GROMACS .gro file of C-alpha atoms in nm:
model
  483
    1MET     CA    1  -4.159   8.260  19.126
    2SER     CA    2  -3.865   8.023  19.191
    3GLU     CA    3  -3.602   8.110  19.464
    4PRO     CA    4  -3.306   8.289  19.314
    5THR     CA    5  -2.972   8.105  19.308
    6PRO     CA    6  -2.624   8.254  19.351
    7ALA     CA    7  -2.584   8.216  18.979
    8ASP     CA    8  -2.892   8.409  18.926
    9TYR     CA    9  -2.779   8.705  19.127
   10ARG     CA   10  -2.426   8.677  18.982
   11THR     CA   11  -2.574   8.712  18.638
   12LEU     CA   12  -2.777   9.013  18.752
   13LEU     CA   13  -2.474   9.184  18.903
   14ILE     CA   14  -2.283   9.146  18.580
   15ASP     CA   15  -2.562   9.245  18.348
   16ALA     CA   16  -2.683   9.544  18.547
   17LEU     CA   17  -2.357   9.683  18.627
   18ILE     CA   18  -2.130   9.618  18.324
   19SER     CA   19  -2.217   9.940  18.183
   20ALA     CA   20  -2.209  10.136  18.509
   21PRO     CA   21  -2.345  10.494  18.444
   22ASP     CA   22  -2.100  10.703  18.262
   23ALA     CA   23  -2.262  11.023  18.143
   24ASN     CA   24  -1.951  11.103  17.937
   25THR     CA   25  -2.033  10.815  17.699
   26THR     CA   26  -2.398  10.730  17.775
   27GLU     CA   27  -2.716  10.944  17.823
   28PRO     CA   28  -2.901  10.916  18.161
   29ASP     CA   29  -3.226  10.728  18.147
   30LEU     CA   30  -3.516  10.626  18.368
   31ARG     CA   31  -3.338  10.311  18.469
   32THR     CA   32  -3.020  10.477  18.573
   33LEU     CA   33  -3.173  10.778  18.736
   34PHE     CA   34  -3.105  10.736  19.102
   35THR     CA   35  -3.173  11.030  19.331
   36PRO     CA   36  -2.960  11.016  19.646
   37SER     CA   37  -3.090  11.219  19.933
   38SER     CA   38  -2.751  11.411  19.956
   39HIS     CA   39  -2.796  11.546  19.605
   40ARG     CA   40  -3.113  11.745  19.659
   41LEU     CA   41  -2.952  12.072  19.719
   42ALA     CA   42  -2.726  12.042  19.424
   43LEU     CA   43  -3.027  12.048  19.184
   44ASP     CA   44  -3.191  12.363  19.338
   45PRO     CA   45  -3.194  12.627  19.066
   46ASP     CA   46  -3.046  12.884  19.305
   47ILE     CA   47  -2.738  12.685  19.373
   48THR     CA   48  -2.466  12.826  19.152
   49VAL     CA   49  -2.155  12.592  19.208
   50VAL     CA   50  -2.179  12.216  19.235
   51ARG     CA   51  -1.860  12.059  19.349
   52GLY     CA   52  -1.782  11.698  19.275
   53ALA     CA   53  -1.484  11.479  19.197
   54ARG     CA   54  -1.457  11.263  18.885
   55GLY     CA   55  -1.735  11.002  18.869
   56THR     CA   56  -1.952  11.162  19.132
   57GLY     CA   57  -2.236  11.258  18.904
   58LYS     CA   58  -2.150  11.608  18.773
   59THR     CA   59  -2.208  11.532  18.396
   60PHE     CA   60  -2.490  11.287  18.482
   61TRP     CA   61  -2.683  11.555  18.655
   62ALA     CA   62  -2.589  11.819  18.389
   63LYS     CA   63  -2.744  11.588  18.126
   64ALA     CA   64  -3.033  11.484  18.332
   65LEU     CA   65  -3.135  11.834  18.413
   66VAL     CA   66  -3.157  11.922  18.045
   67ASN     CA   67  -3.385  11.626  17.986
   68GLU     CA   68  -3.743  11.747  18.066
   69ARG     CA   69  -3.861  11.404  18.171
   70LEU     CA   70  -3.583  11.322  18.395
   71ARG     CA   71  -3.606  11.670  18.546
   72GLU     CA   72  -3.959  11.607  18.622
   73ILE     CA   73  -3.877  11.280  18.809
   74ALA     CA   74  -3.607  11.455  19.001
   75ALA     CA   75  -3.861  11.730  19.100
   76SER     CA   76  -4.100  11.460  19.219
   77SER     CA   77  -3.834  11.258  19.408
   78TYR     CA   78  -3.689  11.560  19.598
   79MET     CA   79  -4.041  11.723  19.632
   80MET     CA   80  -3.900  12.040  19.461
   81PRO     CA   81  -4.192  12.189  19.265
   82ARG     CA   82  -3.977  12.475  19.157
   83LEU     CA   83  -3.764  12.247  18.944
   84ARG     CA   84  -4.079  12.178  18.726
   85ARG     CA   85  -4.100  12.558  18.655
   86THR     CA   86  -3.724  12.561  18.538
   87ARG     CA   87  -3.588  12.557  18.191
   88VAL     CA   88  -3.233  12.446  18.148
   89VAL     CA   89  -2.996  12.525  17.880
   90THR     CA   90  -2.643  12.385  17.826
   91ALA     CA   91  -2.404  12.675  17.797
   92PHE     CA   92  -2.080  12.478  17.813
   93ALA     CA   93  -2.018  12.102  17.818
   94LEU     CA   94  -1.833  11.827  17.648
   95GLU     CA   95  -1.733  11.912  17.292
   96ASP     CA   96  -2.036  11.836  17.088
   97LYS     CA   97  -1.994  11.550  16.832
   98GLY     CA   98  -2.335  11.602  16.680
   99GLU     CA   99  -2.464  11.828  16.410
  100GLY     CA  100  -2.461  12.215  16.452
  101GLU     CA  101  -2.225  12.454  16.616
  102PRO     CA  102  -2.234  12.443  17.002
  103CYS     CA  103  -2.277  12.776  17.198
  104PHE     CA  104  -1.907  12.767  17.327
  105PRO     CA  105  -1.579  12.748  17.133
  106MET     CA  106  -1.397  12.426  17.100
  107LYS     CA  107  -1.071  12.364  17.300
  108ARG     CA  108  -0.820  12.469  17.039
  109THR     CA  109  -1.014  12.788  16.944
  110ARG     CA  110  -1.066  12.856  17.325
  111GLU     CA  111  -0.684  12.837  17.401
  112LYS     CA  112  -0.597  13.041  17.103
  113LEU     CA  113  -0.845  13.326  17.204
  114VAL     CA  114  -0.692  13.330  17.568
  115ASN     CA  115  -0.338  13.307  17.441
  116ASP     CA  116  -0.413  13.597  17.207
  117GLY     CA  117  -0.510  13.808  17.504
  118VAL     CA  118  -0.888  13.781  17.489
  119ASP     CA  119  -1.051  13.898  17.820
  120PRO     CA  120  -1.207  13.585  17.979
  121ALA     CA  121  -1.499  13.812  18.091
  122ASP     CA  122  -1.578  13.890  17.734
  123LEU     CA  123  -1.546  13.519  17.627
  124TRP     CA  124  -1.798  13.410  17.892
  125SER     CA  125  -2.022  13.692  17.800
  126ALA     CA  126  -2.028  13.588  17.439
  127ILE     CA  127  -2.098  13.222  17.543
  128VAL     CA  128  -2.394  13.322  17.755
  129LEU     CA  129  -2.546  13.542  17.469
  130MET     CA  130  -2.504  13.237  17.240
  131ALA     CA  131  -2.686  13.014  17.497
  132LEU     CA  132  -2.960  13.266  17.514
  133ASP     CA  133  -3.002  13.257  17.139
  134VAL     CA  134  -2.933  13.627  17.097
  135PRO     CA  135  -2.941  13.682  16.719
  136GLU     CA  136  -2.683  13.979  16.708
  137VAL     CA  137  -2.424  13.734  16.835
  138GLN     CA  138  -2.537  13.412  16.672
  139ASP     CA  139  -2.522  13.583  16.325
  140ILE     CA  140  -2.158  13.671  16.361
  141LYS     CA  141  -1.922  13.413  16.214
  142GLY     CA  142  -1.623  13.309  16.434
  143TRP     CA  143  -1.556  13.337  16.800
  144ALA     CA  144  -1.300  13.610  16.780
  145ASP     CA  145  -1.553  13.859  16.622
  146ARG     CA  146  -1.825  13.742  16.861
  147VAL     CA  147  -1.591  13.834  17.166
  148ARG     CA  148  -1.507  14.160  17.002
  149TRP     CA  149  -1.880  14.255  16.961
  150VAL     CA  150  -1.941  14.182  17.323
  151ARG     CA  151  -1.656  14.404  17.430
  152ALA     CA  152  -1.760  14.678  17.197
  153ASN     CA  153  -2.130  14.671  17.288
  154PRO     CA  154  -2.167  14.655  17.675
  155GLU     CA  155  -2.498  14.828  17.661
  156GLU     CA  156  -2.642  14.575  17.409
  157TYR     CA  157  -2.520  14.300  17.633
  158ASP     CA  158  -2.704  14.433  17.923
  159THR     CA  159  -3.013  14.473  17.717
  160ALA     CA  160  -3.000  14.115  17.598
  161ILE     CA  161  -2.973  13.999  17.947
  162ALA     CA  162  -3.260  14.217  18.062
  163GLN     CA  163  -3.471  14.087  17.773
  164ALA     CA  164  -3.403  13.721  17.856
  165ASP     CA  165  -3.486  13.795  18.228
  166ARG     CA  166  -3.819  13.954  18.132
  167ARG     CA  167  -3.916  13.665  17.900
  168SER     CA  168  -3.839  13.411  18.177
  169ARG     CA  169  -4.042  13.609  18.416
  170GLU     CA  170  -4.340  13.637  18.189
  171ARG     CA  171  -4.329  13.258  18.150
  172GLY     CA  172  -4.309  13.205  18.526
  173GLU     CA  173  -3.994  13.014  18.501
  174THR     CA  174  -3.630  13.001  18.607
  175LEU     CA  175  -3.373  12.985  18.339
  176VAL     CA  176  -3.063  12.782  18.429
  177LEU     CA  177  -2.754  12.802  18.223
  178LEU     CA  178  -2.538  12.484  18.275
  179PHE     CA  179  -2.159  12.474  18.270
  180ASP     CA  180  -1.988  12.134  18.279
  181ALA     CA  181  -1.673  11.963  18.163
  182LEU     CA  182  -1.451  12.256  18.289
  183ASP     CA  183  -1.160  12.026  18.360
  184HIS     CA  184  -0.978  12.098  18.031
  185LEU     CA  185  -1.037  12.467  17.984
  186HIS     CA  186  -0.672  12.550  17.941
  187ARG     CA  187  -0.350  12.341  17.988
  188GLU     CA  188  -0.186  12.625  18.196
  189ARG     CA  189  -0.315  12.624  18.553
  190GLY     CA  190  -0.299  13.004  18.575
  191GLN     CA  191  -0.509  13.050  18.264
  192THR     CA  192  -0.756  12.783  18.396
  193ASP     CA  193  -0.801  12.981  18.724
  194ARG     CA  194  -0.838  13.306  18.536
  195LEU     CA  195  -1.111  13.158  18.321
  196LEU     CA  196  -1.293  12.995  18.610
  197SER     CA  197  -1.273  13.314  18.813
  198GLU     CA  198  -1.438  13.512  18.552
  199LEU     CA  199  -1.706  13.246  18.500
  200PHE     CA  200  -1.782  13.246  18.879
  201ARG     CA  201  -1.790  13.629  18.864
  202LEU     CA  202  -2.054  13.621  18.584
  203ALA     CA  203  -2.254  13.365  18.752
  204LEU     CA  204  -2.267  13.574  19.061
  205GLU     CA  205  -2.359  13.885  18.864
  206LEU     CA  206  -2.651  13.698  18.696
  207ARG     CA  207  -2.775  13.600  19.044
  208LEU     CA  208  -2.742  13.949  19.174
  209THR     CA  209  -2.886  14.144  18.885
  210THR     CA  210  -3.164  13.924  18.741
  211GLY     CA  211  -3.460  13.765  18.899
  212THR     CA  212  -3.487  13.455  18.682
  213LEU     CA  213  -3.141  13.388  18.515
  214ARG     CA  214  -2.919  13.148  18.706
  215ALA     CA  215  -2.588  12.968  18.627
  216LYS     CA  216  -2.521  12.626  18.757
  217ILE     CA  217  -2.152  12.530  18.741
  218PHE     CA  218  -2.033  12.165  18.792
  219VAL     CA  219  -1.672  12.175  18.890
  220ARG     CA  220  -1.411  11.967  19.070
  221PRO     CA  221  -1.341  12.080  19.422
  222ASP     CA  222  -0.982  12.151  19.371
  223MET     CA  223  -1.058  12.378  19.080
  224TYR     CA  224  -1.325  12.567  19.281
  225GLU     CA  225  -1.092  12.620  19.577
  226ASN     CA  226  -0.835  12.851  19.394
  227ALA     CA  227  -1.022  13.031  19.130
  228PRO     CA  228  -1.287  13.221  19.343
  229LYS     CA  229  -1.000  13.388  19.534
  230MET     CA  230  -0.923  13.608  19.225
  231PHE     CA  231  -1.228  13.850  19.228
  232ALA     CA  232  -1.412  14.058  19.482
  233ASP     CA  233  -1.715  13.922  19.657
  234ALA     CA  234  -1.606  13.567  19.576
  235SER     CA  235  -1.698  13.464  19.936
  236LYS     CA  236  -2.075  13.510  19.829
  237LEU     CA  237  -2.037  13.199  19.625
  238GLY     CA  238  -1.990  12.986  19.934
  239ALA     CA  239  -2.359  13.036  20.028
  240ASN     CA  240  -2.476  12.912  19.691
  241ALA     CA  241  -2.251  12.597  19.663
  242ALA     CA  242  -2.318  12.232  19.712
  243ASP     CA  243  -2.127  11.905  19.695
  244LEU     CA  244  -2.218  11.582  19.529
  245GLU     CA  245  -2.146  11.361  19.823
  246TRP     CA  246  -2.200  10.984  19.833
  247SER     CA  247  -2.250  10.838  20.175
  248ARG     CA  248  -2.208  10.465  20.222
  249GLU     CA  249  -2.583  10.437  20.238
  250ASN     CA  250  -2.613  10.632  19.910
  251LEU     CA  251  -2.364  10.396  19.746
  252TYR     CA  252  -2.562  10.086  19.850
  253GLY     CA  253  -2.887  10.248  19.759
  254LEU     CA  254  -2.737  10.302  19.406
  255LEU     CA  255  -2.631   9.950  19.375
  256PHE     CA  256  -2.969   9.806  19.474
  257HIS     CA  257  -3.148  10.061  19.251
  258GLN     CA  258  -2.940   9.949  18.957
  259LEU     CA  259  -3.010   9.573  19.025
  260GLY     CA  260  -3.389   9.634  19.082
  261ASN     CA  261  -3.424   9.838  18.763
  262HIS     CA  262  -3.256   9.590  18.527
  263THR     CA  263  -3.480   9.443  18.257
  264THR     CA  264  -3.444   9.077  18.339
  265PRO     CA  265  -3.627   8.808  18.541
  266GLU     CA  266  -3.324   8.819  18.788
  267ALA     CA  267  -3.412   9.177  18.863
  268GLU     CA  268  -3.771   9.085  18.942
  269MET     CA  269  -3.645   8.805  19.180
  270PHE     CA  270  -3.431   9.073  19.344
  271ARG     CA  271  -3.705   9.298  19.402
  272ALA     CA  272  -3.938   9.034  19.526
  273ALA     CA  273  -3.672   8.930  19.771
  274THR     CA  274  -3.590   9.273  19.914
  275GLY     CA  275  -3.924   9.428  20.000
  276ASN     CA  276  -4.224   9.603  19.843
  277TRP     CA  277  -4.086   9.800  19.542
  278THR     CA  278  -4.317  10.049  19.380
  279GLU     CA  279  -4.321  10.169  19.018
  280GLN     CA  280  -4.293  10.544  18.966
  281GLY     CA  281  -4.272  10.713  18.634
  282GLY     CA  282  -4.150  10.409  18.448
  283ARG     CA  283  -3.884  10.303  18.702
  284HIS     CA  284  -3.883  10.083  19.010
  285VAL     CA  285  -3.825  10.239  19.353
  286ALA     CA  286  -3.697  10.039  19.640
  287PRO     CA  287  -3.839  10.061  19.992
  288VAL     CA  288  -3.685  10.346  20.193
  289HIS     CA  289  -3.506  10.111  20.426
  290VAL     CA  290  -3.325   9.944  20.136
  291LEU     CA  291  -3.217  10.291  20.008
  292ALA     CA  292  -3.113  10.446  20.336
  293ASP     CA  293  -3.099  10.221  20.627
  294GLY     CA  294  -2.755  10.088  20.684
  295LYS     CA  295  -2.868   9.784  20.890
  296ARG     CA  296  -3.117   9.667  20.634
  297GLN     CA  297  -2.862   9.736  20.340
  298GLU     CA  298  -2.599   9.518  20.518
  299GLU     CA  299  -2.850   9.232  20.543
  300VAL     CA  300  -2.921   9.261  20.175
  301PHE     CA  301  -2.551   9.295  20.085
  302ILE     CA  302  -2.478   8.971  20.296
  303THR     CA  303  -2.702   8.772  20.069
  304LEU     CA  304  -2.481   8.895  19.776
  305ALA     CA  305  -2.140   8.883  19.945
  306GLY     CA  306  -2.161   8.686  20.270
  307PRO     CA  307  -2.083   8.856  20.594
  308PHE     CA  308  -1.703   8.847  20.615
  309MET     CA  309  -1.396   8.906  20.395
  310GLY     CA  310  -1.278   8.557  20.478
  311THR     CA  311  -1.383   8.260  20.679
  312ASP     CA  312  -1.461   8.467  20.987
  313ARG     CA  313  -1.474   8.830  21.119
  314ARG     CA  314  -1.100   8.870  21.152
  315LYS     CA  315  -1.061   8.981  20.785
  316GLY     CA  316  -1.334   9.239  20.812
  317HIS     CA  317  -1.698   9.259  20.726
  318THR     CA  318  -1.799   9.288  20.360
  319TYR     CA  319  -2.047   9.574  20.404
  320THR     CA  320  -1.774   9.818  20.537
  321TRP     CA  321  -1.467   9.660  20.382
  322VAL     CA  322  -1.562   9.725  20.021
  323PRO     CA  323  -1.632  10.102  20.037
  324ASN     CA  324  -1.339  10.157  20.282
  325HIS     CA  325  -1.092  10.014  20.013
  326LEU     CA  326  -1.239  10.208  19.729
  327GLN     CA  327  -1.218  10.551  19.890
  328ASP     CA  328  -0.953  10.821  19.829
  329GLY     CA  329  -0.767  11.013  20.081
  330LYS     CA  330  -1.073  11.240  20.146
  331GLY     CA  331  -1.302  10.942  20.227
  332ARG     CA  332  -1.471  10.978  19.881
  333VAL     CA  333  -1.590  10.688  19.671
  334SER     CA  334  -1.669  10.735  19.315
  335PRO     CA  335  -2.010  10.563  19.244
  336ARG     CA  336  -1.890  10.465  18.899
  337THR     CA  337  -1.579  10.288  19.049
  338TRP     CA  338  -1.798  10.127  19.317
  339LEU     CA  339  -2.031   9.970  19.056
  340LYS     CA  340  -1.753   9.858  18.827
  341ALA     CA  341  -1.570   9.696  19.109
  342LEU     CA  342  -1.870   9.490  19.217
  343CYS     CA  343  -1.933   9.389  18.853
  344LYS     CA  344  -1.559   9.283  18.837
  345ALA     CA  345  -1.603   9.082  19.157
  346ALA     CA  346  -1.902   8.900  19.007
  347VAL     CA  347  -1.712   8.815  18.694
  348LEU     CA  348  -1.413   8.685  18.893
  349THR     CA  349  -1.645   8.482  19.120
  350GLY     CA  350  -1.792   8.312  18.810
  351GLU     CA  351  -1.458   8.236  18.659
  352GLN     CA  352  -1.278   8.121  18.984
  353HIS     CA  353  -1.530   8.039  19.249
  354ALA     CA  354  -1.842   7.926  19.053
  355GLY     CA  355  -1.965   7.698  19.319
  356HIS     CA  356  -1.954   7.950  19.602
  357PRO     CA  357  -2.270   7.972  19.808
  358THR     CA  358  -2.310   8.362  19.763
  359PRO     CA  359  -2.285   8.556  19.430
  360LEU     CA  360  -1.962   8.724  19.532
  361HIS     CA  361  -1.658   8.548  19.681
  362TYR     CA  362  -1.442   8.742  19.917
  363GLU     CA  363  -1.127   8.674  19.730
  364ALA     CA  364  -1.300   8.793  19.407
  365ILE     CA  365  -1.393   9.117  19.587
  366ARG     CA  366  -1.018   9.161  19.688
  367GLY     CA  367  -0.922   9.103  19.336
  368SER     CA  368  -1.179   9.355  19.209
  369ILE     CA  369  -1.002   9.636  19.409
  370HIS     CA  370  -0.700   9.590  19.176
  371SER     CA  371  -0.917   9.636  18.870
  372ALA     CA  372  -1.107   9.937  19.030
  373ALA     CA  373  -0.769  10.098  19.115
  374LYS     CA  374  -0.652  10.056  18.753
  375ASN     CA  375  -0.977  10.232  18.624
  376ARG     CA  376  -0.948  10.500  18.887
  377VAL     CA  377  -0.591  10.584  18.788
  378GLU     CA  378  -0.690  10.594  18.431
  379GLU     CA  379  -0.931  10.857  18.516
  380LEU     CA  380  -0.672  11.039  18.723
  381TRP     CA  381  -0.440  11.046  18.417
  382ASP     CA  382  -0.728  11.190  18.203
  383ASP     CA  383  -0.830  11.457  18.469
  384ILE     CA  384  -0.511  11.546  18.667
  385GLY     CA  385  -0.234  11.379  18.468
  386TRP     CA  386   0.049  11.559  18.658
  387ALA     CA  387  -0.085  11.390  18.991
  388ALA     CA  388  -0.072  11.056  18.827
  389LEU     CA  389   0.273  11.125  18.708
  390ALA     CA  390   0.393  11.220  19.054
  391VAL     CA  391   0.252  10.896  19.210
  392GLU     CA  392   0.400  10.696  18.921
  393GLN     CA  393   0.744  10.807  19.038
  394LEU     CA  394   0.690  10.599  19.356
  395LYS     CA  395   0.631  10.269  19.160
  396ASN     CA  396   0.764   9.953  19.341
  397SER     CA  397   0.828  10.135  19.662
  398GLN     CA  398   0.656  10.107  19.998
  399VAL     CA  399   0.431  10.349  20.196
  400PRO     CA  400   0.416  10.524  20.440
  401LEU     CA  401   0.730  10.722  20.369
  402GLU     CA  402   0.867  11.039  20.496
  403PRO     CA  403   0.824  11.357  20.303
  404SER     CA  404   1.198  11.380  20.248
  405ALA     CA  405   1.207  11.037  20.098
  406LEU     CA  406   0.921  11.132  19.867
  407TYR     CA  407   1.107  11.454  19.754
  408TYR     CA  408   1.420  11.259  19.691
  409ALA     CA  409   1.214  11.007  19.472
  410TRP     CA  410   1.071  11.304  19.274
  411HIS     CA  411   1.421  11.453  19.243
  412GLN     CA  412   1.575  11.120  19.112
  413GLY     CA  413   1.286  11.078  18.873
  414SER     CA  414   1.306  11.426  18.734
  415MET     CA  415   0.947  11.477  18.825
  416THR     CA  416   0.926  11.849  18.754
  417ALA     CA  417   1.058  11.808  18.405
  418GLU     CA  418   0.842  11.512  18.341
  419VAL     CA  419   0.534  11.707  18.430
  420ARG     CA  420   0.632  12.004  18.221
  421GLU     CA  421   0.680  11.772  17.925
  422HIS     CA  422   0.337  11.609  17.997
  423LEU     CA  423   0.158  11.945  18.006
  424LYS     CA  424   0.275  12.025  17.660
  425ASP     CA  425   0.012  11.773  17.526
  426SER     CA  426  -0.290  11.970  17.421
  427ARG     CA  427  -0.505  11.685  17.581
  428SER     CA  428  -0.351  11.742  17.906
  429GLY     CA  429  -0.537  11.931  18.180
  430SER     CA  430  -0.378  12.213  18.385
  431GLY     CA  431  -0.071  12.154  18.609
  432PRO     CA  432  -0.016  12.210  18.979
  433ARG     CA  433  -0.020  12.555  19.132
  434ASP     CA  434   0.351  12.549  19.220
  435LEU     CA  435   0.538  12.287  19.038
  436ASP     CA  436   0.881  12.407  19.155
  437SER     CA  437   0.797  12.345  19.513
  438SER     CA  438   0.788  11.975  19.619
  439ALA     CA  439   0.614  12.067  19.940
  440ALA     CA  440   0.343  12.258  19.752
  441VAL     CA  441   0.304  11.972  19.514
  442LEU     CA  442   0.249  11.738  19.812
  443GLU     CA  443   0.008  11.954  19.972
  444GLU     CA  444  -0.190  11.983  19.656
  445LEU     CA  445  -0.196  11.597  19.623
  446ILE     CA  446  -0.328  11.575  19.975
  447GLU     CA  447  -0.599  11.829  19.885
  448LEU     CA  448  -0.681  11.612  19.594
  449GLY     CA  449  -0.715  11.298  19.811
  450VAL     CA  450  -0.439  11.125  19.611
  451MET     CA  451  -0.222  11.112  19.921
  452THR     CA  452  -0.275  11.137  20.288
  453ARG     CA  453  -0.052  11.242  20.576
  454ARG     CA  454  -0.044  11.028  20.892
  455SER     CA  455  -0.034  11.178  21.239
  456GLY     CA  456   0.335  11.155  21.263
  457GLY     CA  457   0.388  11.333  20.920
  458ALA     CA  458   0.459  11.029  20.709
  459VAL     CA  459   0.282  11.015  20.367
  460ASP     CA  460   0.038  10.748  20.259
  461ILE     CA  461  -0.145  10.655  19.940
  462PRO     CA  462  -0.501  10.513  19.946
  463ASP     CA  463  -0.552  10.168  19.792
  464ILE     CA  464  -0.763  10.312  19.510
  465TYR     CA  465  -0.443  10.481  19.371
  466ARG     CA  466  -0.161  10.276  19.540
  467LEU     CA  467  -0.236   9.929  19.389
  468ALA     CA  468  -0.231  10.050  19.027
  469PHE     CA  469   0.118  10.172  19.062
  470ASN     CA  470   0.242   9.869  19.238
  471ILE     CA  471   0.323  10.039  19.560
  472SER     CA  472   0.308   9.823  19.875
  473ARG     CA  473   0.196   9.886  20.223
  474ARG     CA  474   0.241   9.680  20.535
  475GLY     CA  475  -0.108   9.553  20.635
  476GLY     CA  476  -0.287   9.676  20.319
  477VAL     CA  477  -0.435   9.493  20.030
  478PRO     CA  478  -0.135   9.299  19.860
  479ARG     CA  479  -0.016   9.441  19.533
  480MET     CA  480  -0.065   9.235  19.233
  481PRO     CA  481   0.205   8.970  19.200
  482SER     CA  482   0.429   9.027  18.897
  483GLY     CA  483   0.451   8.786  18.613
   0.00000   0.00000   0.00000
């Protein structure tokens, strides 16, 4: 096999990463199934709550767990035999665009039910019975009547749960009910918290009263923090919660996994150049040091991007620079953002630095951060639109800035009124906990990782959000020149 050229690897980077895994629009498959070591606990059937920010893999794992073949591979990779004896059913997810009625109400129906005074506990109970294929509920037409049946028949509900538990026990399996895509339960924050609180309470009840029925709830960390406080014994959830975290080694392992599993000759060249890959279950698995050893990963990445973010070390090392500039205020990097940024860097290198001796040019990497920031902010608008609106009010300013200056900018921009108007859109998520308090809004933005507070109290904004709003920072990545 001929020695790969920079152009070969550049082609591989673009082709393998151009459709970076997005479980909202694409189904997980053997090639994209990467099993980072830090996600093992999240897949345990006994883990009730899986916390993860946008793009960290919540929907990816929710879909992969339902797929028997992918679940088998995960069980093997994580050496978790119990996962092989687990049946997984989707109880709540993205609104189904296929045929047939889903086992949960669509958003407009859901909001009407809640606004009309339906008890969230009864609503979730009806959804669980639908997911368990209980005929008495499935035969009822309309969600309002289903919820009324549940409320009027508590003994029948208990019997249905007990029967489902017995069937699973007889089969020697655990039955996991998955709940995903909870970001847009209701446009009002208080109602969203009530709905989530009752879902968490029901999940805990299933765990404490049945031997084989388990709920697994994929949720954003900020949504989890507030809702469990609203019911007794909520603290017990903490012992059954896990986070979808991505270490720097996990991010590089994901990158190399995607490159090595692409279906092109360039991928074969990459595998040959980076060690002895093995084939397992229809996918290629990299040597463990390529997946998890930072020193070896840096060596591999240097072949793709060179050692420095300039002509020497003064501009920083590529291996650490890229993830550092893609992270939010909590130090988290979305794997989707990570892959898309590197794909963009390859495209920019081919357009502007085609003769460069490595596949990625450092200036193209810098340029890709702007593209990554734009994508990340688009996701912020989708998930937490009020937070994006709050940052937008600082456009063309400079950080860090004192909280008083931030509050003044929000006052001048009528931020509170703008957020209230934004939340009227049925597609909007819920709002902040206390919109009328600028200090509370700031604290929530810091909790979300959208803003940070420096040691002296000044407010800063991570590059991954700052650049898309054309906010400058002394010593940071320059904002995109106008014109």
